[in-house]
Tab-separated table of C-alpha atoms and ligand atoms in Angstrom:
chain	number	residue	atom	x	y	z
A	1461	UNK	CA	-3.641	-32.213	13.560
A	1462	UNK	CA	-3.641	-31.533	9.857
A	1463	UNK	CA	-2.624	-28.116	8.651
A	1464	UNK	CA	-3.780	-26.343	5.510
A	1465	UNK	CA	-3.072	-23.188	3.514
A	1466	UNK	CA	-5.983	-21.905	1.432
A	1467	UNK	CA	-5.433	-19.102	-1.097
A	1468	UNK	CA	-8.217	-17.009	-2.645
A	1469	UNK	CA	-7.543	-14.864	-5.732
A	1470	UNK	CA	-9.002	-11.514	-6.795
A	1471	UNK	CA	-12.304	-12.657	-8.303
A	1472	UNK	CA	-12.940	-14.885	-5.281
A	1473	UNK	CA	-12.767	-11.851	-2.953
A	1474	UNK	CA	-14.178	-9.288	-5.420
A	1475	UNK	CA	-16.749	-7.911	-2.935
A	1476	UNK	CA	-17.973	-8.408	0.613
A	1477	UNK	CA	-20.555	-10.988	-0.437
A	1478	UNK	CA	-17.846	-13.145	-2.019
A	1479	UNK	CA	-15.662	-12.690	1.062
A	1480	UNK	CA	-18.535	-14.166	3.104
A	1481	UNK	CA	-18.561	-17.079	0.655
A	1482	UNK	CA	-14.802	-17.554	1.191
A	1483	UNK	CA	-15.450	-17.598	4.939
A	1484	UNK	CA	-17.787	-20.559	4.399
A	1485	UNK	CA	-15.016	-22.479	2.597
A	1486	UNK	CA	-12.704	-21.759	5.516
A	1487	UNK	CA	-15.358	-22.791	8.044
A	1488	UNK	CA	-15.701	-26.194	6.354
A	1489	UNK	CA	-11.995	-26.905	6.838
A	1490	UNK	CA	-11.939	-25.613	10.417
A	1491	UNK	CA	-14.913	-27.813	11.283
A	1492	UNK	CA	-13.056	-30.768	9.771
A	1493	UNK	CA	-10.499	-30.177	12.524
A	1494	UNK	CA	-7.755	-28.492	10.487
A	1495	UNK	CA	-5.454	-25.629	11.401
A	1496	UNK	CA	-5.940	-23.088	8.638
A	1497	UNK	CA	-3.932	-20.190	7.256
A	1498	UNK	CA	-5.672	-18.256	4.473
A	1499	UNK	CA	-3.795	-16.143	1.936
A	1500	UNK	CA	-5.809	-13.500	0.103
A	1501	UNK	CA	-5.319	-11.333	-2.980
A	1502	UNK	CA	-6.668	-7.841	-3.478
A	1503	UNK	CA	-10.237	-7.500	-4.738
A	1504	UNK	CA	-10.495	-8.038	-8.498
A	1505	UNK	CA	-9.245	-5.018	-10.454
A	1506	UNK	CA	-7.847	-3.282	-7.351
A	1507	UNK	CA	-4.169	-3.918	-8.108
A	1508	UNK	CA	-4.576	-2.685	-11.712
A	1509	UNK	CA	-6.220	0.454	-10.369
A	1510	UNK	CA	-3.365	1.064	-7.903
A	1511	UNK	CA	-0.719	0.448	-10.590
A	1512	UNK	CA	-2.492	2.967	-12.846
A	1513	UNK	CA	-2.579	5.544	-10.024
A	1514	UNK	CA	1.197	5.217	-9.557
A	1515	UNK	CA	1.756	5.823	-13.265
A	1516	UNK	CA	-0.620	8.769	-13.175
A	1517	UNK	CA	1.249	10.261	-10.218
A	1518	UNK	CA	4.512	9.990	-12.141
A	1519	UNK	CA	5.495	7.785	-15.076
A	1520	UNK	CA	8.969	7.438	-13.506
A	1521	UNK	CA	7.684	6.465	-10.055
A	1522	UNK	CA	9.905	5.252	-7.219
A	1523	UNK	CA	9.601	1.449	-7.112
A	1524	UNK	CA	9.662	1.439	-3.298
A	1525	UNK	CA	6.655	3.735	-3.146
A	1526	UNK	CA	4.950	1.694	-5.885
A	1527	UNK	CA	5.197	-1.306	-3.544
A	1528	UNK	CA	3.803	0.728	-0.624
A	1529	UNK	CA	0.821	1.630	-2.810
A	1530	UNK	CA	0.041	-1.684	-4.543
A	1531	UNK	CA	0.472	-3.791	-1.379
A	1532	UNK	CA	-2.486	-1.966	0.161
A	1533	UNK	CA	-5.095	-3.981	-1.777
A	1534	UNK	CA	-4.223	-7.173	0.076
A	1535	UNK	CA	-4.251	-5.394	3.449
A	1536	UNK	CA	-7.924	-4.560	2.955
A	1537	UNK	CA	-9.065	-8.070	1.994
A	1538	UNK	CA	-7.092	-9.704	4.823
A	1539	UNK	CA	-8.871	-7.503	7.362
A	1540	UNK	CA	-12.299	-7.998	5.766
A	1541	UNK	CA	-11.980	-11.785	5.705
A	1542	UNK	CA	-10.921	-11.836	9.366
A	1543	UNK	CA	-14.064	-9.805	10.172
A	1544	UNK	CA	-16.242	-12.160	8.063
A	1545	UNK	CA	-14.809	-15.198	9.853
A	1546	UNK	CA	-15.369	-13.661	13.283
A	1547	UNK	CA	-18.960	-12.944	12.290
A	1548	UNK	CA	-19.622	-16.674	11.819
A	1549	UNK	CA	-17.946	-17.546	15.107
A	1550	UNK	CA	-14.456	-18.433	13.875
A	1551	UNK	CA	-11.617	-16.729	15.755
A	1552	UNK	CA	-9.337	-15.089	13.190
A	1553	UNK	CA	-6.787	-12.320	12.796
A	1554	UNK	CA	-5.082	-10.695	9.831
A	1555	UNK	CA	-1.335	-10.691	9.196
A	1556	UNK	CA	0.429	-8.200	6.951
A	1557	UNK	CA	3.665	-9.237	5.216
A	1558	UNK	CA	5.790	-7.197	7.646
A	1559	UNK	CA	3.966	-8.614	10.671
A	1560	UNK	CA	4.422	-12.317	9.936
A	1561	UNK	CA	7.123	-11.450	8.727
A	1562	UNK	CA	7.528	-12.629	5.144
A	1563	UNK	CA	11.088	-11.496	4.378
A	1564	UNK	CA	12.122	-10.847	0.782
A	1565	UNK	CA	15.109	-9.510	-1.095
A	1566	UNK	CA	15.139	-5.835	-2.080
A	1567	UNK	CA	13.988	-6.155	-5.687
A	1568	UNK	CA	10.960	-3.907	-5.409
A	1569	UNK	CA	8.098	-4.802	-7.736
A	1570	UNK	CA	9.240	-8.409	-8.172
A	1571	UNK	CA	10.838	-9.407	-4.886
A	1572	UNK	CA	11.696	-12.995	-4.017
A	1573	UNK	CA	10.794	-14.510	-0.667
A	1574	UNK	CA	13.893	-15.354	1.374
A	1575	UNK	CA	12.344	-16.576	4.614
A	1576	UNK	CA	9.044	-16.733	6.462
A	1577	UNK	CA	8.751	-16.798	10.222
A	1578	UNK	CA	5.647	-18.873	10.877
A	1579	UNK	CA	5.961	-18.852	14.698
A	1580	UNK	CA	3.260	-16.229	15.313
A	1581	UNK	CA	0.793	-17.959	13.025
A	1582	UNK	CA	1.450	-21.345	14.613
A	1583	UNK	CA	1.052	-19.779	18.029
A	1584	UNK	CA	-2.335	-18.507	16.861
A	1585	UNK	CA	-3.293	-22.051	15.787
A	1586	UNK	CA	-2.705	-23.221	19.339
A	1587	UNK	CA	-5.350	-20.702	20.437
A	1588	UNK	CA	-7.741	-22.010	17.789
A	1589	UNK	CA	-7.246	-18.981	15.547
A	1590	UNK	CA	-7.355	-18.834	11.745
A	1591	UNK	CA	-4.532	-16.739	10.251
A	1592	UNK	CA	-5.544	-14.490	7.355
A	1593	UNK	CA	-2.363	-13.486	5.569
A	1594	UNK	CA	-2.113	-10.677	3.018
A	1595	UNK	CA	-0.680	-12.213	-0.149
A	1596	UNK	CA	1.661	-10.565	-2.662
A	1597	UNK	CA	3.546	-8.544	-0.034
A	1598	UNK	CA	6.622	-8.902	2.111
A	1599	UNK	CA	9.245	-6.814	3.837
A	1600	UNK	CA	12.888	-6.208	2.983
A	1601	UNK	CA	14.565	-6.736	6.348
A	1602	UNK	CA	17.659	-4.616	5.701
A	1603	UNK	CA	15.649	-1.500	4.837
A	1604	UNK	CA	12.383	-2.338	6.606
A	1605	UNK	CA	10.470	-1.409	3.478
A	1606	UNK	CA	7.372	-3.085	2.048
A	1607	UNK	CA	7.977	-5.186	-1.065
A	1608	UNK	CA	5.690	-6.982	-3.534
A	1609	UNK	CA	6.280	-10.254	-5.329
A	1610	UNK	CA	5.272	-9.389	-8.902
A	1611	UNK	CA	1.854	-9.762	-10.519
A	1612	UNK	CA	0.045	-12.921	-9.473
A	1613	UNK	CA	2.372	-13.135	-6.458
A	1614	UNK	CA	-0.238	-14.250	-3.915
A	1615	UNK	CA	0.071	-17.763	-5.322
A	1616	UNK	CA	3.721	-17.711	-4.288
A	1617	UNK	CA	2.900	-16.254	-0.860
A	1618	UNK	CA	0.552	-19.199	-0.293
A	1619	UNK	CA	2.865	-21.996	-1.384
A	1620	UNK	CA	5.855	-20.494	0.444
A	1621	UNK	CA	3.764	-20.114	3.606
A	1622	UNK	CA	2.632	-23.748	3.295
A	1623	UNK	CA	6.291	-24.810	3.129
A	1624	UNK	CA	7.243	-22.596	6.078
A	1625	UNK	CA	4.528	-23.845	8.447
A	1626	UNK	CA	4.794	-27.443	7.173
A	1627	UNK	CA	1.221	-27.559	5.944
A	1628	UNK	CA	-0.049	-30.851	4.539
A	1629	UNK	CA	-1.276	-29.133	1.418
A	1630	UNK	CA	-1.884	-25.798	-0.278
A	1631	UNK	CA	-5.211	-25.184	-2.012
A	1632	UNK	CA	-5.237	-22.361	-4.570
A	1633	UNK	CA	-8.879	-21.293	-5.000
A	1634	UNK	CA	-9.626	-19.327	-8.147
A	1635	UNK	CA	-12.395	-18.686	-10.683
A	1636	UNK	CA	-11.859	-21.945	-12.609
A	1637	UNK	CA	-12.114	-25.433	-11.118
A	1638	UNK	CA	-8.588	-26.537	-11.972
A	1639	UNK	CA	-5.815	-26.414	-14.521
A	1640	UNK	CA	-7.083	-26.945	-18.064
A	1641	UNK	CA	-5.386	-28.088	-21.257
A	1642	UNK	CA	-5.481	-24.426	-22.264
A	1643	UNK	CA	-7.221	-21.269	-21.049
A	1644	UNK	CA	-10.889	-22.369	-20.825
A	1645	UNK	CA	-11.992	-18.771	-21.422
A	1646	UNK	CA	-10.435	-18.872	-24.879
A	1647	UNK	CA	-11.085	-22.491	-25.854
A	1648	UNK	CA	-14.461	-23.764	-24.610
A	1649	UNK	CA	-13.365	-27.303	-25.515
A	1650	UNK	CA	-10.463	-27.168	-23.043
A	1651	UNK	CA	-10.404	-30.090	-20.597
A	1652	UNK	CA	-9.735	-29.971	-16.870
A	1653	UNK	CA	-6.837	-32.169	-15.819
A	1654	UNK	CA	-6.901	-34.181	-12.593
A	1655	UNK	CA	-3.133	-33.956	-12.370
A	1656	UNK	CA	-0.339	-32.043	-14.046
A	1657	UNK	CA	3.408	-32.533	-13.572
A	1658	UNK	CA	5.482	-29.769	-11.943
A	1659	UNK	CA	7.705	-29.456	-15.027
A	1660	UNK	CA	4.712	-29.039	-17.313
A	1661	UNK	CA	3.008	-26.562	-15.011
A	1662	UNK	CA	6.240	-24.550	-14.814
A	1663	UNK	CA	6.386	-24.330	-18.604
A	1664	UNK	CA	2.676	-23.572	-18.935
A	1665	UNK	CA	2.896	-20.788	-16.367
A	1666	UNK	CA	6.036	-19.252	-17.822
A	1667	UNK	CA	4.600	-19.422	-21.347
A	1668	UNK	CA	1.492	-17.471	-20.414
A	1669	UNK	CA	-1.034	-19.606	-18.451
A	1670	UNK	CA	-1.572	-17.162	-15.604
A	1671	UNK	CA	-3.580	-19.580	-13.461
A	1672	UNK	CA	-0.463	-19.922	-11.251
A	1673	UNK	CA	2.494	-17.586	-10.883
A	1674	UNK	CA	5.646	-19.360	-12.168
A	1675	UNK	CA	7.509	-18.825	-8.928
A	1676	UNK	CA	4.756	-20.555	-6.920
A	1677	UNK	CA	5.217	-23.713	-8.999
A	1678	UNK	CA	8.987	-23.589	-8.411
A	1679	UNK	CA	8.459	-23.276	-4.667
A	1680	UNK	CA	5.916	-26.134	-4.646
A	1681	UNK	CA	8.349	-28.330	-6.586
A	1682	UNK	CA	11.417	-27.558	-4.481
A	1683	UNK	CA	9.652	-27.835	-1.115
A	1684	UNK	CA	7.390	-30.724	-2.181
A	1685	UNK	CA	4.175	-28.947	-1.241
A	1686	UNK	CA	1.116	-30.851	-2.535
A	1687	UNK	CA	-0.661	-28.011	-4.361
A	1688	UNK	CA	-4.205	-28.081	-5.737
A	1689	UNK	CA	-5.979	-25.588	-7.995
A	1690	UNK	CA	-9.704	-25.465	-7.121
A	1691	UNK	CA	-12.754	-23.259	-7.565
A	1692	UNK	CA	-14.055	-20.870	-4.917
A	1693	UNK	CA	-17.353	-20.842	-6.828
A	1694	UNK	CA	-18.035	-24.494	-5.984
A	1695	UNK	CA	-20.554	-25.192	-3.229
A	1696	UNK	CA	-18.611	-24.539	0.017
A	1697	UNK	CA	-20.155	-27.677	1.498
A	1698	UNK	CA	-19.262	-29.902	-1.435
A	1699	UNK	CA	-16.322	-28.562	-3.464
A	1700	UNK	CA	-14.601	-30.394	-6.327
A	1701	UNK	CA	-11.080	-31.769	-5.866
A	1702	UNK	CA	-9.487	-29.577	-8.561
A	1703	UNK	CA	-6.115	-30.272	-10.165
A	1704	UNK	CA	-3.103	-31.598	-8.270
A	1705	UNK	CA	0.333	-30.353	-9.318
A	1706	UNK	CA	2.533	-33.402	-8.745
A	1707	UNK	CA	5.611	-35.374	-9.731
A	1708	UNK	CA	5.888	-36.828	-13.204
A	1709	UNK	CA	5.886	-40.365	-11.761
A	1710	UNK	CA	2.446	-39.773	-10.271
A	1711	UNK	CA	0.804	-39.110	-13.638
A	1712	UNK	CA	-0.968	-42.251	-14.758
A	1713	UNK	CA	-1.814	-41.435	-18.349
A	1714	UNK	CA	1.056	-39.503	-19.923
A	1715	UNK	CA	0.166	-37.513	-23.029
A	1716	UNK	CA	2.625	-36.355	-25.711
A	1717	UNK	CA	1.217	-32.831	-25.513
A	1718	UNK	CA	-0.603	-31.921	-22.293
A	1719	UNK	CA	-1.326	-28.259	-22.806
A	1720	UNK	CA	-1.276	-25.206	-25.040
A	1721	UNK	CA	-0.262	-21.842	-23.601
A	1722	UNK	CA	-0.135	-18.439	-25.202
A	1723	UNK	CA	1.100	-14.960	-24.461
A	1724	UNK	CA	0.172	-11.726	-26.170
A	1725	UNK	CA	2.758	-9.900	-24.115
A	1726	UNK	CA	5.445	-10.201	-26.819
A	1727	UNK	CA	7.166	-7.791	-29.181
A	1728	UNK	CA	9.570	-8.579	-32.001
A	1729	UNK	CA	12.664	-6.618	-33.016
A	1730	UNK	CA	14.614	-7.310	-36.211
A	1731	UNK	CA	18.087	-6.004	-37.041
A	1732	UNK	CA	18.890	-6.011	-40.755
A	1733	UNK	CA	22.291	-6.614	-42.259
A	1734	UNK	CA	24.338	-7.235	-39.123
A	1735	UNK	CA	27.976	-8.300	-39.641
A	1736	UNK	CA	28.187	-12.098	-39.264
A	1737	UNK	CA	31.296	-12.288	-37.065
A	1738	UNK	CA	32.211	-13.345	-33.514
A	1739	UNK	CA	31.155	-10.916	-30.784
A	1740	UNK	CA	28.166	-9.431	-32.547
A	1741	UNK	CA	25.528	-11.331	-30.562
A	1742	UNK	CA	27.223	-10.213	-27.357
A	1743	UNK	CA	27.300	-6.614	-28.583
A	1744	UNK	CA	23.549	-6.753	-29.214
A	1745	UNK	CA	22.360	-8.654	-26.157
A	1746	UNK	CA	24.728	-7.518	-23.386
A	1747	UNK	CA	23.398	-3.940	-23.283
A	1748	UNK	CA	19.842	-5.289	-23.145
A	1749	UNK	CA	20.729	-7.673	-20.315
A	1750	UNK	CA	22.427	-4.863	-18.422
A	1751	UNK	CA	19.206	-2.872	-18.679
A	1752	UNK	CA	17.317	-5.817	-17.150
A	1753	UNK	CA	15.518	-6.619	-20.406
A	1754	UNK	CA	14.701	-10.281	-20.937
A	1755	UNK	CA	15.256	-11.512	-24.463
A	1756	UNK	CA	13.338	-14.625	-25.408
A	1757	UNK	CA	13.246	-16.120	-28.910
A	1758	UNK	CA	16.343	-15.401	-31.021
A	1759	UNK	CA	16.647	-16.269	-34.700
A	1760	UNK	CA	19.623	-15.516	-36.921
A	1761	UNK	CA	19.314	-15.929	-40.661
A	1762	UNK	CA	22.046	-17.686	-42.691
A	1763	UNK	CA	24.472	-15.052	-43.863
A	1764	UNK	CA	25.008	-13.829	-47.379
A	1765	UNK	CA	28.126	-11.796	-48.182
A	1766	UNK	CA	29.075	-11.824	-44.482
A	1767	UNK	CA	25.897	-10.024	-43.399
A	1768	UNK	CA	22.934	-11.524	-41.547
A	1769	UNK	CA	19.467	-10.588	-40.242
A	1770	UNK	CA	18.807	-11.096	-36.542
A	1771	UNK	CA	15.359	-11.182	-34.966
A	1772	UNK	CA	14.348	-11.619	-31.322
A	1773	UNK	CA	11.504	-10.984	-28.891
A	1774	UNK	CA	11.165	-8.987	-25.669
A	1775	UNK	CA	8.180	-8.378	-23.381
A	1776	UNK	CA	5.813	-5.670	-24.635
A	1777	UNK	CA	6.612	-3.517	-21.606
A	1778	UNK	CA	10.334	-3.490	-22.530
A	1779	UNK	CA	9.864	-2.885	-26.250
A	1780	UNK	CA	10.342	0.903	-26.376
A	1781	UNK	CA	13.325	0.739	-24.031
A	1782	UNK	CA	15.012	-2.045	-26.033
A	1783	UNK	CA	14.455	-0.128	-29.245
A	1784	UNK	CA	15.999	3.030	-27.783
A	1785	UNK	CA	19.053	1.174	-26.430
A	1786	UNK	CA	19.750	-0.472	-29.804
A	1787	UNK	CA	19.219	2.788	-31.670
A	1788	UNK	CA	21.922	4.349	-29.488
A	1789	UNK	CA	24.523	1.638	-30.152
A	1790	UNK	CA	23.584	1.130	-33.793
A	1791	UNK	CA	26.879	2.475	-35.148
A	1792	UNK	CA	28.997	0.428	-32.724
A	1793	UNK	CA	27.250	-2.814	-33.668
A	1794	UNK	CA	26.953	-1.889	-37.327
A	1795	UNK	CA	23.573	-2.895	-38.748
A	1796	UNK	CA	21.755	-1.226	-41.591
A	1797	UNK	CA	18.241	-0.845	-40.160
A	1798	UNK	CA	15.900	-1.919	-37.384
A	1799	UNK	CA	12.253	-2.972	-37.520
A	1800	UNK	CA	9.777	-3.753	-34.771
A	1801	UNK	CA	6.343	-5.294	-34.327
A	1802	UNK	CA	4.229	-5.222	-31.182
A	1803	UNK	CA	1.177	-7.050	-32.501
A	1804	UNK	CA	2.672	-10.532	-32.123
A	1805	UNK	CA	1.871	-13.474	-29.855
A	1806	UNK	CA	3.679	-16.597	-28.755
A	1807	UNK	CA	1.784	-19.875	-28.825
A	1808	UNK	CA	3.381	-22.903	-27.162
A	1809	UNK	CA	2.690	-26.615	-26.807
A	1810	UNK	CA	3.921	-28.343	-23.659
A	1811	UNK	CA	4.275	-32.024	-22.777
A	1812	UNK	CA	6.825	-34.288	-21.090
A	1813	UNK	CA	5.999	-36.876	-23.768
A	1814	UNK	CA	7.893	-34.726	-26.300
A	1815	UNK	CA	11.129	-36.055	-24.839
A	1816	UNK	CA	10.460	-39.427	-26.419
A	1817	UNK	CA	8.480	-38.493	-29.532
A	1818	UNK	CA	9.905	-37.037	-32.744
A	1819	UNK	CA	8.082	-34.778	-35.178
A	1820	UNK	CA	5.644	-33.289	-32.654
A	1821	UNK	CA	6.429	-29.699	-33.638
A	1822	UNK	CA	6.558	-30.451	-37.375
A	1823	UNK	CA	2.902	-31.499	-37.294
A	1824	UNK	CA	2.008	-28.132	-35.787
A	1825	UNK	CA	3.854	-26.199	-38.471
A	1826	UNK	CA	1.840	-27.990	-41.145
A	1827	UNK	CA	-1.496	-27.556	-39.343
A	1828	UNK	CA	-0.843	-23.837	-38.863
A	1829	UNK	CA	0.151	-23.337	-42.489
A	1830	UNK	CA	-3.042	-25.066	-43.609
A	1831	UNK	CA	-4.944	-22.433	-41.611
A	1832	UNK	CA	-2.917	-19.657	-43.263
A	1833	UNK	CA	-1.074	-18.759	-40.039
A	1834	UNK	CA	2.397	-17.451	-40.816
A	1835	UNK	CA	5.172	-18.356	-38.354
A	1836	UNK	CA	7.627	-15.547	-37.623
A	1837	UNK	CA	9.983	-17.467	-35.334
A	1838	UNK	CA	10.241	-20.865	-33.642
A	1839	UNK	CA	11.965	-22.106	-30.507
A	1840	UNK	CA	12.035	-25.611	-29.118
A	1841	UNK	CA	13.298	-27.275	-25.965
A	1842	UNK	CA	12.976	-30.688	-24.382
A	1843	UNK	CA	9.329	-30.520	-23.352
A	1844	UNK	CA	7.901	-27.597	-25.341
A	1845	UNK	CA	8.001	-25.644	-28.560
A	1846	UNK	CA	6.813	-22.114	-29.265
A	1847	UNK	CA	5.860	-20.243	-32.404
A	1848	UNK	CA	5.675	-16.491	-32.803
A	1849	UNK	CA	2.730	-15.375	-34.937
A	1850	UNK	CA	0.646	-12.286	-35.711
A	1851	UNK	CA	-1.461	-11.517	-32.643
A	1852	UNK	CA	-4.702	-11.518	-34.663
A	1853	UNK	CA	-4.304	-15.283	-35.201
A	1854	UNK	CA	-3.745	-16.208	-31.543
A	1855	UNK	CA	-7.100	-17.884	-30.892
A	1856	UNK	CA	-7.104	-19.668	-34.239
A	1857	UNK	CA	-3.608	-21.029	-33.598
A	1858	UNK	CA	-4.410	-22.123	-30.029
A	1859	UNK	CA	-7.586	-23.907	-31.145
A	1860	UNK	CA	-5.804	-25.535	-34.093
A	1861	UNK	CA	-3.066	-26.989	-31.901
A	1862	UNK	CA	-5.538	-27.991	-29.194
A	1863	UNK	CA	-7.472	-30.052	-31.728
A	1864	UNK	CA	-4.350	-31.359	-33.484
A	1865	UNK	CA	-2.971	-32.959	-30.318
A	1866	UNK	CA	-6.278	-34.530	-29.335
A	1867	UNK	CA	-6.924	-32.272	-26.358
A	1868	UNK	CA	-10.503	-31.211	-27.193
A	1869	UNK	CA	-13.176	-32.345	-24.746
A	1870	UNK	CA	-15.609	-34.874	-26.170
B	3150	ADP	P1	-6.791	-15.370	-9.377
B	3150	ADP	O1	-7.298	-13.974	-9.347
B	3150	ADP	O2	-7.656	-16.321	-8.624
B	3150	ADP	O3	-5.352	-15.478	-8.998
B	3150	ADP	P2	-6.078	-15.541	-12.177
B	3150	ADP	O4	-6.899	-14.666	-13.063
B	3150	ADP	O5	-4.718	-15.085	-11.821
B	3150	ADP	O6	-6.943	-15.864	-10.876
B	3150	ADP	O7	-5.956	-16.993	-12.826
B	3150	ADP	C1	-7.110	-17.708	-13.197
B	3150	ADP	C2	-7.333	-17.553	-14.689
B	3150	ADP	O8	-6.283	-18.198	-15.403
B	3150	ADP	C3	-8.576	-18.243	-15.213
B	3150	ADP	O9	-9.693	-17.411	-15.117
B	3150	ADP	C4	-8.215	-18.559	-16.664
B	3150	ADP	O10	-8.799	-17.646	-17.568
B	3150	ADP	C5	-6.705	-18.373	-16.726
B	3150	ADP	N1	-6.002	-19.510	-17.319
B	3150	ADP	C6	-5.057	-19.420	-18.298
B	3150	ADP	N2	-4.629	-20.619	-18.664
B	3150	ADP	C7	-5.283	-21.526	-17.917
B	3150	ADP	C8	-5.272	-22.958	-17.837
B	3150	ADP	N3	-4.452	-23.689	-18.599
B	3150	ADP	N4	-6.095	-23.560	-16.942
B	3150	ADP	C9	-6.910	-22.834	-16.159
B	3150	ADP	N5	-6.980	-21.476	-16.187
B	3150	ADP	C10	-6.173	-20.824	-17.045
B	3151	LIG	N1	-3.149	-8.652	-6.353
B	3151	LIG	C1	-1.940	-9.026	-7.019
B	3151	LIG	C2	-2.103	-8.966	-8.531
B	3151	LIG	O1	-3.173	-8.638	-9.011
B	3151	LIG	C3	-1.419	-10.367	-6.575
B	3151	LIG	C4	-2.314	-11.540	-6.913
B	3151	LIG	O2	-3.501	-11.377	-7.200
B	3151	LIG	O3	-1.815	-12.664	-6.833
B	3151	LIG	O4	-1.162	-9.196	-9.250
B	3152	MG	MG1	-3.568	-15.125	-10.074
């Protein structure tokens, strides 16, 4: 008997009417003779609201209690969907993270799944029951406390559950009908792709395309879970196929650039007149690493008279903290001044074809300069390059690159 995991995101379960619509999608698969586990997110906006309440209660909230609070959104939708399924004659029950259990490490707020015991769910299948699993949440076995997997984490719950119960596939239902060449809400000319390679999807997700959480793509790749992105707004009786995330070898028509991603969640810090000598980079970046701050793009200017300028980016949420840490160790490192900018964005082009084509990034630099977009920093790797620009130019830059690489829909 074939086995399926279906995941429905926030907008797909935004209210009871939409939950009834989700139930119809589930019914279709059950009637096709499949064993189904459904993973649900919180209703749209609910998690943001709960995060804001934690901050309101105390800006320095306890991460363990934060998890107890924000995990509650998924508990509600799991129960409601089970009720909606029962109403249309489909036996179903809800499963919280601690009940399954979905065991994670103890990193509250961004925990990683360590193991999933699917026995209870599979037992339910044998009784003809649909399992409705609360996404985003797990339990830290050692302490027994509720954990959450980081924003967008229900995607990872779904793929990991599919691997654990040996499902034939995992369908991620969302508010778009697949993965596009860039965010279709920003570029109306974006094209839906039938297939996208794991490596490309990993880069797109980590560079800002929030359609899938990065970790979910890693899990799908490692455990070889055929994963589709589809729309919950399609007719439940006749849905589209969506986009398959697959191996590079299974892509028929390889493109040099397959997608453009962007992130506004960037901030830039520049240190002026830093001594250009061994050990300085370590002195700057070790304290940031120790504080759990991720540093992304790093550019060091050629030195004059033994002094250099150093510029790098951190996530917007870490900006104030990074600034304060560097201010404190300023005299130890020995730089003359520090500047920062929060209104910056990172725009990236991704494609496995870049491995075998030269000059792909150079064309972008010219196209952006022709549009008057100034580039603050650049990074490149095997299958992507990124530019840091003023945030106000984000859409212009994304559209320019989308057109440049021939990605616009006809
Ligand atoms: P869900 O609540 O279902 O998890 P998300 O909001 O997390 O949905 O992700 C879906 C959104 O991702 C879409 O509405 C779209 O705006 C955005 N998105 C960003 N980049 C892309 C892309 N390349 N392809 C498709 N959607 C994208
Ligand atoms: N509800 C959680 C969030 O908004 C998890 C998810 O939707 O995947 O981040
Ligand atoms: Mg999401």
